[in-house]
Backbone as a ProteinNet text record, in pm:
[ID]
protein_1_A
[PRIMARY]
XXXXXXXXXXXXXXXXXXXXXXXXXXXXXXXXXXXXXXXXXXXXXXXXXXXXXXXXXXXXXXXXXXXXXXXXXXXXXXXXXXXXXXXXXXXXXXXXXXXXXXXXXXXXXXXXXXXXXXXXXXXXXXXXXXXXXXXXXXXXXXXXXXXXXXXXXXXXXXXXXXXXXXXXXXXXXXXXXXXXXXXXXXXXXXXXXXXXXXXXXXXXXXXXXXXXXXXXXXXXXXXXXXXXXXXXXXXXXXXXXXXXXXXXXXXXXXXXXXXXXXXXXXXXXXXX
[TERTIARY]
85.7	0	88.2	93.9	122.4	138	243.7	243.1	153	89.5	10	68.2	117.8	157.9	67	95	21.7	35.2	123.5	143	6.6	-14.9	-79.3	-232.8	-194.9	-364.5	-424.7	-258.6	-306.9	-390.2	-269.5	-296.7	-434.6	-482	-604.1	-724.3	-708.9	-771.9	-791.2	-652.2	-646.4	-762.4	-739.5	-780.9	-970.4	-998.6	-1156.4	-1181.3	-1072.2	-1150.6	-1181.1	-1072.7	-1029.9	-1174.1	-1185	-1327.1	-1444.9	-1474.9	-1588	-1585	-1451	-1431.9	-1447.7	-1407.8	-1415.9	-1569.2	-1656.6	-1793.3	-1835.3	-1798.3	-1846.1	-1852.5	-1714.8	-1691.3	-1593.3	-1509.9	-1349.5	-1262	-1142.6	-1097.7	-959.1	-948.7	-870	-715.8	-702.3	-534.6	-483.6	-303.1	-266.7	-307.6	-233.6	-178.8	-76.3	-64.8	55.8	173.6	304.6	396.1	486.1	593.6	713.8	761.1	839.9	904.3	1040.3	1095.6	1212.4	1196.2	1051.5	1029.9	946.8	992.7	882.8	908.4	1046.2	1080.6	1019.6	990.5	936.6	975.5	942.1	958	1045	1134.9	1198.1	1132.3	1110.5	1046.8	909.2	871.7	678.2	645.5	733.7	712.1	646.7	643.1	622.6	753.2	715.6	844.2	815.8	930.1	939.5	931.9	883.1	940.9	913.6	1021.9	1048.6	1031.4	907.8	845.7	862.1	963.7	913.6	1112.6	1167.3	1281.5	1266.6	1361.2	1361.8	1449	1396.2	1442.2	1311.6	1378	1267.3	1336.5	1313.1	1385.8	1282.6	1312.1	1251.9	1329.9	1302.2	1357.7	1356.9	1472.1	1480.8	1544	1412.4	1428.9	1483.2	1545	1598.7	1762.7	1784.3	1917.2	2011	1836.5	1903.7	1872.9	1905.5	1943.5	1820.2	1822	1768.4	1795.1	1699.5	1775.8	1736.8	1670.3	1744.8	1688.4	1782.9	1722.6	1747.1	1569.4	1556.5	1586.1	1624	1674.4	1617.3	1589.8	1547.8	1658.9	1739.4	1804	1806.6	1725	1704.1	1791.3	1784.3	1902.4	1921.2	2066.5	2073.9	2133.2	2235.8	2276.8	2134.7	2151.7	2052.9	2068.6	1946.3	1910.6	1982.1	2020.6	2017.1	2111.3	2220.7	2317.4	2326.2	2268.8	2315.4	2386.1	2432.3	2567.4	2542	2640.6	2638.6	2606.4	2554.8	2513.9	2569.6	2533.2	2599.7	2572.5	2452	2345.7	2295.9	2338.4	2357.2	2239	2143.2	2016.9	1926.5	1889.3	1785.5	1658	1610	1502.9	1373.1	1302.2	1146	1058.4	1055.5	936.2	972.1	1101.8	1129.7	1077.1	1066.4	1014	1135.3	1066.5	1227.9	1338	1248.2	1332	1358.8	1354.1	1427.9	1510.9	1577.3	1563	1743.3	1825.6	1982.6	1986.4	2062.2	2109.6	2239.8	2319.6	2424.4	2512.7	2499.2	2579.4	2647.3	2502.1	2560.2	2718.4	2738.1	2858.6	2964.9	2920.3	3068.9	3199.1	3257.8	3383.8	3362.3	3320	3290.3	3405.3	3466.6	3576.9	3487.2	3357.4	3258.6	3216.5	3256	3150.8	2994.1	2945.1	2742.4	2746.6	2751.2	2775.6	2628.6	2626	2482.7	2495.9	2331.3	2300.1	2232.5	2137	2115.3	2296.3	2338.1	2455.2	2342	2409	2374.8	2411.5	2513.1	2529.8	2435.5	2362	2301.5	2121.2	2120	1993.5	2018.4	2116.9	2136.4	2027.3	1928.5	1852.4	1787.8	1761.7	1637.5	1698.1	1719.1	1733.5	1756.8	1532.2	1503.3	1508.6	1533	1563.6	1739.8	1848.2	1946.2	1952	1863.4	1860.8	1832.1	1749.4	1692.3	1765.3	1861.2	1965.1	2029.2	2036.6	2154.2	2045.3	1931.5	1865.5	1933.6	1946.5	2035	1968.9	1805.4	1764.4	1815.8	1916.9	1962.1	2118.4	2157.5	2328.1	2381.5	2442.4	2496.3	2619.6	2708.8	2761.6	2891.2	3012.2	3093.8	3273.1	3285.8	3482.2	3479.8	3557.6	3582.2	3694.3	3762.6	3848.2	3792.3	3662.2	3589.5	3495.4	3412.5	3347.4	3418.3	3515.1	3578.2	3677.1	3668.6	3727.6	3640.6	3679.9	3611.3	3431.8	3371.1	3277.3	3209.2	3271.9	3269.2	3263.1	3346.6	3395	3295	3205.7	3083.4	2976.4	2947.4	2866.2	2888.4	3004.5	2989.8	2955.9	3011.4	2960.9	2843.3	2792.3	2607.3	2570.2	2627	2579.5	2615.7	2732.4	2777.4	2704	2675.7	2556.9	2434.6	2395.2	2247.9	2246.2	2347.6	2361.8	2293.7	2389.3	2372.4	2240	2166.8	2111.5	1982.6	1876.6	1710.7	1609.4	1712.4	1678.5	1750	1756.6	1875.8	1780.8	1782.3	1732.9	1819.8	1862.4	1974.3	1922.8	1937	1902.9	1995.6	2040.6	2175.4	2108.8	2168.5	2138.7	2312.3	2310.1	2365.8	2315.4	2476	2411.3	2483.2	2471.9	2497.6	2525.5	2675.5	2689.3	2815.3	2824.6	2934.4	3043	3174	3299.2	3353.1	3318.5	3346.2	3285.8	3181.4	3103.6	3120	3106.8	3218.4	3138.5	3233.6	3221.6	3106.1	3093.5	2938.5	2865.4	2949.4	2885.2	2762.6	2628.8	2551.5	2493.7	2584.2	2514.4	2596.4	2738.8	2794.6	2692.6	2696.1	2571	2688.7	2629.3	2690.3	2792.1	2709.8	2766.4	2791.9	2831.2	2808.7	2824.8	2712.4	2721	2728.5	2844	2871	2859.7	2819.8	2857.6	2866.3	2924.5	2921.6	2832.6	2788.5	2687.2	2769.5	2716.9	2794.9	2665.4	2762.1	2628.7	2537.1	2494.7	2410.7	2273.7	2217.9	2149.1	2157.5	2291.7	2292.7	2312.2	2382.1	2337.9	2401.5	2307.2	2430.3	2489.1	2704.3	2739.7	2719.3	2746.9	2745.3	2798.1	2831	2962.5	2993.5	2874.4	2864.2	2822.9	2828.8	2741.4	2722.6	2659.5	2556.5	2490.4	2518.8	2393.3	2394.5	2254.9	2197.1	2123.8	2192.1	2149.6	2096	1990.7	1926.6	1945	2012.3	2017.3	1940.1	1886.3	1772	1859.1	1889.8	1966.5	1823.5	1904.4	1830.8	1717.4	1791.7	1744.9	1699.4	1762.1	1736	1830.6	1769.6	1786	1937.1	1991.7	2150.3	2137.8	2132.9	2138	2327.4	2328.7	2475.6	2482.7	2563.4	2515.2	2665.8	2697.4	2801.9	2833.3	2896.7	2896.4	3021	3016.3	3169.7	3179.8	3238.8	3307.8	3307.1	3221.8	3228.1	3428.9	3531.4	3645.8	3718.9	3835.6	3945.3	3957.9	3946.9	3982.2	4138.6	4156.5	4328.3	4331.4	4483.3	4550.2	4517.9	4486.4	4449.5	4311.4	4260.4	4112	4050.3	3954.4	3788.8	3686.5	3565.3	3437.8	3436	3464.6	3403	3468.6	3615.9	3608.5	3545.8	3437.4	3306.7	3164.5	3185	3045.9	3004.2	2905	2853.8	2668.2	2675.4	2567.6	2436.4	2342.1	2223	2152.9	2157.4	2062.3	2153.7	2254.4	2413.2	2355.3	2316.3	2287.5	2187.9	2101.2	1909.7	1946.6	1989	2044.8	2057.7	2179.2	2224.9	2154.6	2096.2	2022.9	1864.5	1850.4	1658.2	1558.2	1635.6	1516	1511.7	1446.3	1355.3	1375.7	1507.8	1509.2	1407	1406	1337	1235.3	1136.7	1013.1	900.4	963.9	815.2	859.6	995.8	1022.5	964.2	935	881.3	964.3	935.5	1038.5	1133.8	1089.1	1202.6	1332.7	1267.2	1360.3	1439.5	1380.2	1452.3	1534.3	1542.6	1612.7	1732.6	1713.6	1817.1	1948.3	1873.2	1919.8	2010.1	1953.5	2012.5	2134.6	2163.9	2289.6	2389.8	2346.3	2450.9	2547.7	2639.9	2726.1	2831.3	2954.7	3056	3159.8
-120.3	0	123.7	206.2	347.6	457.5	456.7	565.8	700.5	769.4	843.7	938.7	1071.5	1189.1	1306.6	1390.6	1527.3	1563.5	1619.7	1675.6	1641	1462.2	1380.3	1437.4	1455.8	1492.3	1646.8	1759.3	1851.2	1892.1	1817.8	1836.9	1795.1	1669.1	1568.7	1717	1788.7	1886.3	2019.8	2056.4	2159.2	2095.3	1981.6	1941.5	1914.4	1929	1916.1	2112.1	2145.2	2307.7	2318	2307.5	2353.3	2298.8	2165	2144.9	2221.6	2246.7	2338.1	2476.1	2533.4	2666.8	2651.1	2583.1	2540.7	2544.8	2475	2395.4	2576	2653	2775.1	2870.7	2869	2924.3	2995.1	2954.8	3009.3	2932.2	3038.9	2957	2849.2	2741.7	2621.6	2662.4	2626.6	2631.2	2517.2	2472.6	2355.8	2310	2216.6	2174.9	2246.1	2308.3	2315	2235.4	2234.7	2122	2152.7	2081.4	2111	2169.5	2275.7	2377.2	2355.4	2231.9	2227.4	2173	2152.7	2110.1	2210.3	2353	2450.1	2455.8	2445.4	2443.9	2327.9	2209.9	2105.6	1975.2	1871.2	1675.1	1704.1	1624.8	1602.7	1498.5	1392.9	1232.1	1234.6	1361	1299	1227.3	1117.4	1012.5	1056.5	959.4	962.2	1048.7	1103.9	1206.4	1144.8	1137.2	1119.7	1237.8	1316	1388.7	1378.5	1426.4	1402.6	1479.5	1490.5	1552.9	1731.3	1823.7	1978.4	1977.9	1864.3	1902.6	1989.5	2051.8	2111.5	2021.6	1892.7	1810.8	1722.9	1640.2	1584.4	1484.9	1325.8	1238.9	1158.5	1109.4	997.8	898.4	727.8	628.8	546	482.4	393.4	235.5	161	6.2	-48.2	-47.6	-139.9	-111	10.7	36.3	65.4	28.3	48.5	204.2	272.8	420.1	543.1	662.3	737.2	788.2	786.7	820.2	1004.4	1085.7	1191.8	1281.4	1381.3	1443.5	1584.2	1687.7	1838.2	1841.2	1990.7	2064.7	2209.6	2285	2455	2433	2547.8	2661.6	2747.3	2788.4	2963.4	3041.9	3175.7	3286.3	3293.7	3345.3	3389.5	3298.4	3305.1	3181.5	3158.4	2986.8	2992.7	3030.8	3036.7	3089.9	2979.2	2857.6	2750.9	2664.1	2590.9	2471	2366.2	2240.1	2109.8	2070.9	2005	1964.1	1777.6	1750.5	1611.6	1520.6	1403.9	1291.9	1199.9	1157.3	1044.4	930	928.6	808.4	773.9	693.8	619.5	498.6	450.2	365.5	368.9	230.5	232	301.9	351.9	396.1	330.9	298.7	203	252.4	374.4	388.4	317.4	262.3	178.9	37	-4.6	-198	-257.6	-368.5	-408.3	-461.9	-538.4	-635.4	-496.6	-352.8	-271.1	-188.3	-221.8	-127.6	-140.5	-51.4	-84.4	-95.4	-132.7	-178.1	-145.2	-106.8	-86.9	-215.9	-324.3	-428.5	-373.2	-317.6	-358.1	-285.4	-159.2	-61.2	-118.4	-221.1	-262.3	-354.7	-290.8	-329.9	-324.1	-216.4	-204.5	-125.5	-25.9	82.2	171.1	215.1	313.4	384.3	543.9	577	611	609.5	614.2	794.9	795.5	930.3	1007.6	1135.9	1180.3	1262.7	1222.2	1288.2	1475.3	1499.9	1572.2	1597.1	1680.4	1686.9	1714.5	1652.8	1704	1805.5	1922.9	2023	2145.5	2083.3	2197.3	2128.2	2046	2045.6	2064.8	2165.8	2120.7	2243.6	2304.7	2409.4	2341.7	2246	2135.3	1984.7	1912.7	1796.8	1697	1670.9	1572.8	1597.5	1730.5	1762.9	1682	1712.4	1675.6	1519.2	1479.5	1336.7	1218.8	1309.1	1227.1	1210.8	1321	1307.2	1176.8	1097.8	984.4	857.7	869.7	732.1	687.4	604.1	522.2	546.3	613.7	636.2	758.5	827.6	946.5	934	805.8	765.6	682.9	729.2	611.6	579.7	481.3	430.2	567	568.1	732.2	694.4	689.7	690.7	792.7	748.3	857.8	927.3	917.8	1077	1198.7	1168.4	1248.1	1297.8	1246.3	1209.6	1334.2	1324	1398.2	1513.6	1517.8	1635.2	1732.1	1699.1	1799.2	1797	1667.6	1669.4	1769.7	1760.1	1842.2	1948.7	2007.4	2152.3	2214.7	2127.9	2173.8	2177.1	2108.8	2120.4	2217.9	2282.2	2390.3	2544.6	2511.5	2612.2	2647.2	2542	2562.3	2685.9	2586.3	2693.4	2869.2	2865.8	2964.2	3049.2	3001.7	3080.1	3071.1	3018.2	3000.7	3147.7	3169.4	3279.6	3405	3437.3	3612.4	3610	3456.8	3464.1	3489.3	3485.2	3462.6	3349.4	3270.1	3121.3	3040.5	2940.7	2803.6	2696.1	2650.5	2494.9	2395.5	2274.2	2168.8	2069	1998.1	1880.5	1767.5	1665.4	1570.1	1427.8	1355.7	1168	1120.5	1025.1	904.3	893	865.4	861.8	766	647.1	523.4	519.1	589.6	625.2	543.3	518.6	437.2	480.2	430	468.3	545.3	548.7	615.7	727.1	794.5	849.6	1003.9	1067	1145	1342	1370.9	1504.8	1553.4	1604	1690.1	1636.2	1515	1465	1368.4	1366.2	1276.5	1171.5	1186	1126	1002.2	940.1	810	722.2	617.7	495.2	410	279.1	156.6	211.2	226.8	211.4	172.5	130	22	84.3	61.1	97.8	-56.1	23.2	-97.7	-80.6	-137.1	-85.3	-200.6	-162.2	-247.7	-226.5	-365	-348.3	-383.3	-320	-397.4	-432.2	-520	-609.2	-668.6	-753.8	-833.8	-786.3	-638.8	-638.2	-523.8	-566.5	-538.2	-413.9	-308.8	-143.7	-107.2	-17.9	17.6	122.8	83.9	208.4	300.3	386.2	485.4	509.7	528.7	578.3	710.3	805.9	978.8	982	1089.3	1166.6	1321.6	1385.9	1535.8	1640.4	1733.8	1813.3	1931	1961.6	2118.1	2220.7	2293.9	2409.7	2554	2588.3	2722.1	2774.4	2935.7	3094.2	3162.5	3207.4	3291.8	3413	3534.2	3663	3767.3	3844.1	3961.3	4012.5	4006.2	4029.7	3916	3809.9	3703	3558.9	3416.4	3297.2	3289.5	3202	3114.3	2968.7	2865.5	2759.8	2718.3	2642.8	2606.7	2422.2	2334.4	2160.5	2124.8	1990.3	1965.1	1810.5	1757.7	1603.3	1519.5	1481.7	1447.2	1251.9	1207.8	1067.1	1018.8	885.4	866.2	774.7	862	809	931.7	876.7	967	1058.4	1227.3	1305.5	1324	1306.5	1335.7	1460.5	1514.3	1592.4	1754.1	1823.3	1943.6	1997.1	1884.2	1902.3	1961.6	2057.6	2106.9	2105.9	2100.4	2067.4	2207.5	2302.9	2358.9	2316	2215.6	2158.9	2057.1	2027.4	1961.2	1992.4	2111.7	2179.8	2167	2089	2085.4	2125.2	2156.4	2183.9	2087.4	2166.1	2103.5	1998.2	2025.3	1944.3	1830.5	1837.3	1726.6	1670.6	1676.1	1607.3	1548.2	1637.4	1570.9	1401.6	1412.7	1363.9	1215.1	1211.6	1098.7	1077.6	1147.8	1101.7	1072	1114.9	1088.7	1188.7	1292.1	1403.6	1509.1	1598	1718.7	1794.6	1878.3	1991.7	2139.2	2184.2	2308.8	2320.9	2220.4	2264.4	2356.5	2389.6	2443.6	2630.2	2643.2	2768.8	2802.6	2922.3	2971	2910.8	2814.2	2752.3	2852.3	2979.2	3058.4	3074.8	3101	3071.5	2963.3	2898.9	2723.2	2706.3	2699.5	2671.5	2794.2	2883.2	2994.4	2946.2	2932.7	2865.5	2749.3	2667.5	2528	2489.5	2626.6	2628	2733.8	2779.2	2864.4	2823.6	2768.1	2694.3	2788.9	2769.9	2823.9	2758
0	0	0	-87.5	-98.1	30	57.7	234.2	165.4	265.5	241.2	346.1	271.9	371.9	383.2	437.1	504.4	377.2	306.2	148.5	64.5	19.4	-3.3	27.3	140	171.5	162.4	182.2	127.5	3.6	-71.8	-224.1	-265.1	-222	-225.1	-189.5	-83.9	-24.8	-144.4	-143.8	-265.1	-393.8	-440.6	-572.9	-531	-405.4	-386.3	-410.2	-376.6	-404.1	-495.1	-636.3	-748.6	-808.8	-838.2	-846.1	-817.4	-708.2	-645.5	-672.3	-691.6	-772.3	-878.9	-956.7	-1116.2	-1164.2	-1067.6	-1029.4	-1090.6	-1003.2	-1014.9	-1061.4	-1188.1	-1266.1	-1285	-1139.2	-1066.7	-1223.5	-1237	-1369.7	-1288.4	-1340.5	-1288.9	-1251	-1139.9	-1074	-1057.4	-1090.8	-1007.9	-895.5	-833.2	-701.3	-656.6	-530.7	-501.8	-498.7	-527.6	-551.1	-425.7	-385.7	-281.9	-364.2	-277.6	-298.6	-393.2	-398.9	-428.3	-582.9	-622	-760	-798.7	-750.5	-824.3	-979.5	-1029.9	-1162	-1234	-1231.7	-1286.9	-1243.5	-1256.9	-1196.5	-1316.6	-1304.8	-1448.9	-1521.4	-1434.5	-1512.4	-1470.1	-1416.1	-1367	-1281.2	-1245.4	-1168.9	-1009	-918.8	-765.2	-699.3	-605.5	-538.6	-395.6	-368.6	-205.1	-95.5	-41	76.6	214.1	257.8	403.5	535.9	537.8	642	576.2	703.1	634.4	585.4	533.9	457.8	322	302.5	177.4	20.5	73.2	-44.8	-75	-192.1	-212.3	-354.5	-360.5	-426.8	-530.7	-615.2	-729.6	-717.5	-648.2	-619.6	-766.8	-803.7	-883.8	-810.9	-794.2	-740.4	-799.2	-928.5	-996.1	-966.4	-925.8	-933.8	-741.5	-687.2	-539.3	-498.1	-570.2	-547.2	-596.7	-556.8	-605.6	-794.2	-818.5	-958.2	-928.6	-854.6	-873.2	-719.9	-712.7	-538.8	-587.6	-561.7	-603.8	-436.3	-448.6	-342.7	-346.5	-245.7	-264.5	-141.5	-159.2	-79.9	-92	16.1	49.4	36	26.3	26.4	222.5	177.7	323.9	391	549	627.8	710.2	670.8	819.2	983	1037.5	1148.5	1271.4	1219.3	1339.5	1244.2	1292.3	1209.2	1322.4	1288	1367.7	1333.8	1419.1	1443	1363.3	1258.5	1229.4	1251.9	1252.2	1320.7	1274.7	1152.2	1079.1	1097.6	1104.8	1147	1007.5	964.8	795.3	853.3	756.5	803.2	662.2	661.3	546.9	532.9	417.2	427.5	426.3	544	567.2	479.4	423.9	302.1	143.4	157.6	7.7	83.1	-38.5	1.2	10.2	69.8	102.7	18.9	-67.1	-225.5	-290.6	-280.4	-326.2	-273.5	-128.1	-96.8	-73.4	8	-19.2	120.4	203	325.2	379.5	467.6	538.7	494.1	470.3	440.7	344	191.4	100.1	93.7	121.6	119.3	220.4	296.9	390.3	345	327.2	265.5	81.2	62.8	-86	-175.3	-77.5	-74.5	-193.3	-153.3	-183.7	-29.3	-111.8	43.7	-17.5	116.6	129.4	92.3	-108.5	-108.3	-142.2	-27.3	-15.3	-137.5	-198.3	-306.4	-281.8	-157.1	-79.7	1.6	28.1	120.1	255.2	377.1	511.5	547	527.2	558.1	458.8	350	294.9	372.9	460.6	542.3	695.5	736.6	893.8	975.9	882.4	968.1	1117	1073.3	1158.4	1170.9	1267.9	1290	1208	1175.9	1130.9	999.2	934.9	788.6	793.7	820.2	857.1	850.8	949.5	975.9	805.9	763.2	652.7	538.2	526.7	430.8	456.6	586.5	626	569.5	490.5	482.5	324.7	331.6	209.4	67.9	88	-24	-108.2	-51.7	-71	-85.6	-112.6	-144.2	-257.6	-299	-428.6	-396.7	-449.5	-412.1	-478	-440.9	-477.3	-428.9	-519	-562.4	-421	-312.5	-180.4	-235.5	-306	-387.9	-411	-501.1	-544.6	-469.2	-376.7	-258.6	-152.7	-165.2	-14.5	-76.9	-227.1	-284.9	-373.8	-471	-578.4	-571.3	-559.5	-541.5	-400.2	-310.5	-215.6	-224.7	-300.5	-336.1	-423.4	-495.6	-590	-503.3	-400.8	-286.1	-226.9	-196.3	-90.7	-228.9	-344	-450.6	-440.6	-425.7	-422.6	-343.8	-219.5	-56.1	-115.7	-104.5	-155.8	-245.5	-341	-450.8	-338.4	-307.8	-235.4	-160.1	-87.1	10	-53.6	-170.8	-202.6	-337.8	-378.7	-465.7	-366.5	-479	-488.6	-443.1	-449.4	-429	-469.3	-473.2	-567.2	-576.8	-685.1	-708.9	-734.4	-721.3	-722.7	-754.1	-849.7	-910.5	-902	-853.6	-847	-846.3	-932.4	-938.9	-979.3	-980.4	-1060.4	-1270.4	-1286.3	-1426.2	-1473.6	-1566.8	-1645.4	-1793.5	-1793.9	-1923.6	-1982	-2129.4	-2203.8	-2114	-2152.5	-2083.5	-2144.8	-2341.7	-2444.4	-2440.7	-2404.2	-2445.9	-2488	-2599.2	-2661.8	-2563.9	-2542.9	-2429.8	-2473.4	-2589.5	-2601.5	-2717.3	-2822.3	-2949.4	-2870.2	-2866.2	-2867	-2977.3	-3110.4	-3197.6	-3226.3	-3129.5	-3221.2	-3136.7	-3252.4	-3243.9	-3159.8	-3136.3	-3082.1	-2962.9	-2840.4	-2759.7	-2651.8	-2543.7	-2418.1	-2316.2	-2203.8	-2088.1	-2000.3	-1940	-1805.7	-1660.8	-1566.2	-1432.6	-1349	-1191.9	-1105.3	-1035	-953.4	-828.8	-728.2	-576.9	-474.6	-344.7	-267.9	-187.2	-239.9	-125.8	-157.1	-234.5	-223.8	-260.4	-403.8	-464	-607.4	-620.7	-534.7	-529.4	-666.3	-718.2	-856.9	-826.8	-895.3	-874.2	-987.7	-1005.1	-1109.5	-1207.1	-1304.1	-1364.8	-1357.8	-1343.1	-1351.2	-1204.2	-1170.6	-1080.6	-1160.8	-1152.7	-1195.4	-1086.3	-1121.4	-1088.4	-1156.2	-1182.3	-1207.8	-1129.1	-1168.4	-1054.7	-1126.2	-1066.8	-1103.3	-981.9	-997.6	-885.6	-965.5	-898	-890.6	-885.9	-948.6	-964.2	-954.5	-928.6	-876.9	-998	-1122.7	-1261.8	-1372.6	-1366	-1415.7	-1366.1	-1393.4	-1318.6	-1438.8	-1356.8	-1402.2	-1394.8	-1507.1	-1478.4	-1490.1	-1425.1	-1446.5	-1396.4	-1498	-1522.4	-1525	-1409.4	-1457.9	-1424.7	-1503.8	-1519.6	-1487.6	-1408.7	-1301.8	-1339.2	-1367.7	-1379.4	-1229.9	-1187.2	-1076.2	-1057.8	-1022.4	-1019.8	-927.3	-879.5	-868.3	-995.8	-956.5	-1075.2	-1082.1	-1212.6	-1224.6	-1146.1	-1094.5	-1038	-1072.6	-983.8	-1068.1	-1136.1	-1123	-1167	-1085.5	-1139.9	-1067.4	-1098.4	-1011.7	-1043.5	-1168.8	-1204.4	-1319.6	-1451.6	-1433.7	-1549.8	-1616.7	-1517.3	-1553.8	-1597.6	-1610.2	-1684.6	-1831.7	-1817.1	-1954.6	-1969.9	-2091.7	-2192	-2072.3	-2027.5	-1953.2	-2099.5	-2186.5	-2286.7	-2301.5	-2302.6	-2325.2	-2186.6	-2107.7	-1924.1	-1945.1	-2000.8	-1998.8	-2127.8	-2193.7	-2320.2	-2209.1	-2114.5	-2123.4	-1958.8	-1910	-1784.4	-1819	-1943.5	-1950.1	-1872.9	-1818.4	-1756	-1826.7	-1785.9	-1810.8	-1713.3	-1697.5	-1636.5	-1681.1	-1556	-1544.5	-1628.4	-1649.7	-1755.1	-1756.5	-1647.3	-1567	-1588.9	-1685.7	-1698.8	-1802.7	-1830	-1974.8	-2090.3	-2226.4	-2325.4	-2351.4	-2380.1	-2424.7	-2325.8	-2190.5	-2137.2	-2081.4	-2060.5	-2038.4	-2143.6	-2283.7	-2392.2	-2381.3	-2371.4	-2360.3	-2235	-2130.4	-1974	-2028.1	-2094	-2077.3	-2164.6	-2295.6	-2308.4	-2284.1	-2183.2	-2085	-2000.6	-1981.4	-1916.1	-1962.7	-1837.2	-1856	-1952.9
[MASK]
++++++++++++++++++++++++++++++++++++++++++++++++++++++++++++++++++++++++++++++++++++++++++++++++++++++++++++++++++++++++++++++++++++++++++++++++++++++++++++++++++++++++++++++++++++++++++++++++++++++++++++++++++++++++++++++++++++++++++++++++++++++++++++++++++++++++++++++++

């Protein structure tokens, strides 16, 4: 049976008005959505959220892992920072024949890498807390994990501060080993990956994210596509920026749809 949240029942609530206004000649409004998918679902699918966190995930059972986690960060430092926990634990709202386990990562020489970071949820506890459920980790080269990847995480924060708002989009992505930097058109090509543990977790070959700031005058998308490995020497997360349509291309989503086309298409080949 389908968990049924407060959201769930808002919305259920909202959609008896809209009717009865409609009924009346009120002209038709959405649902309200979470905040962190005001720009658009990329895949449509079911969204997970977690009580009043400012995240919110799309689970893929076949692969163990989330296939992608939206984020809103507010402008501004927050008011309150908790302190770490690091209480790593499965998540009870996945089933269980899908779900990933503390085994599977023990002795994998992968760390439990958060797709949500815990330091961009430490306003509140149990926001904090929820980042540590396994539905929110892929399996992550700890080079990258504890370096550069890091360093694009705290970029975020950073923009989040002096912008309008920030939106953050981040999954796992399953791409050839070949796969040519921005050409999407060579045919015949192979994707491979590993699983680890018993219960098959897939690792990655990519990790991603996209991000919209909100500017005072107009939004900035900025997309960048990282090799789940040790980065050679010298590398930085912005020598990983690529073309958002080059991302949507080999991940299968639909960033920011929910922007006006003109502008979404303008946005999405803006990269540095």
């Amino acid at each position: 049976m389908p968990e049924i949240t407060f959201r769930h029942l808002e919305c259920a609530l909202a959609m008896l008005i809209i009717m009865v206004a409609v009924a009346m000649g009120a002209p038709p409004f959405t649902c309200p959505l979470h905040t962190a998918i005001k720009f658009g679902n990329p895949d449509g699918g079911h969204v997970r959220t977690f009580g009043n966190s400012k995240f919110v995930l799309s689970y893929d059972g076949s692969k163990r892992t989330a296939r992608w986690v939206a984020e809103y960060l507010p402008p501004g430092k927050p008011a309150h920072k908790e302190p770490r926990h690091n209480v790593f634990r499965p998540d009870p709202s996945v089933p269980r024949e899908f779900r990933s386990m503390l085994s599977d990562y023990f002795l994998s020489n992968y760390d439990r890498g958060h797709l949500a970071p815990a330091a961009d949820h430490a306003y509140a506890r149990d926001a904090m807390d929820a980042t540590f459920l396994l539905s929110n980790m892929v399996p992550q080269d700890k080079t990258l994990n504890r370096g550069l990847w890091a360093d694009l995480e705290a970029w975020c924060r950073d923009q989040a501060r002096s912008a309008n708002g920030t939106w953050v989009f981040t999954g796992p992505a399953f791409m050839p080993a070949d796969a040519p930097a921005q050409d999407i058109r060579k045919p015949d090509l192979a994707v491979t990956y590993r699983v680890i543990g018993p219960n098959h977790v897939a690792v990655p070959t990519h990790l991603w994210k996209t991000i919209l700031i909100q500017g005072v005058n107009a939004p900035a998308v900025r997309s960048f596509l990282v090799p789940n490995a040790a980065p050679p020497d010298g590398k930085r997360f912005i020598d990983y920026a690529v073309d958002t349509d080059f991302l949507e291309h080999w991940v299968g989503l639909d960033f920011w749809s929910e922007l006006p086309d003109d502008v979404e298409t303008a946005l999405e080949g803006d990269y540095p």
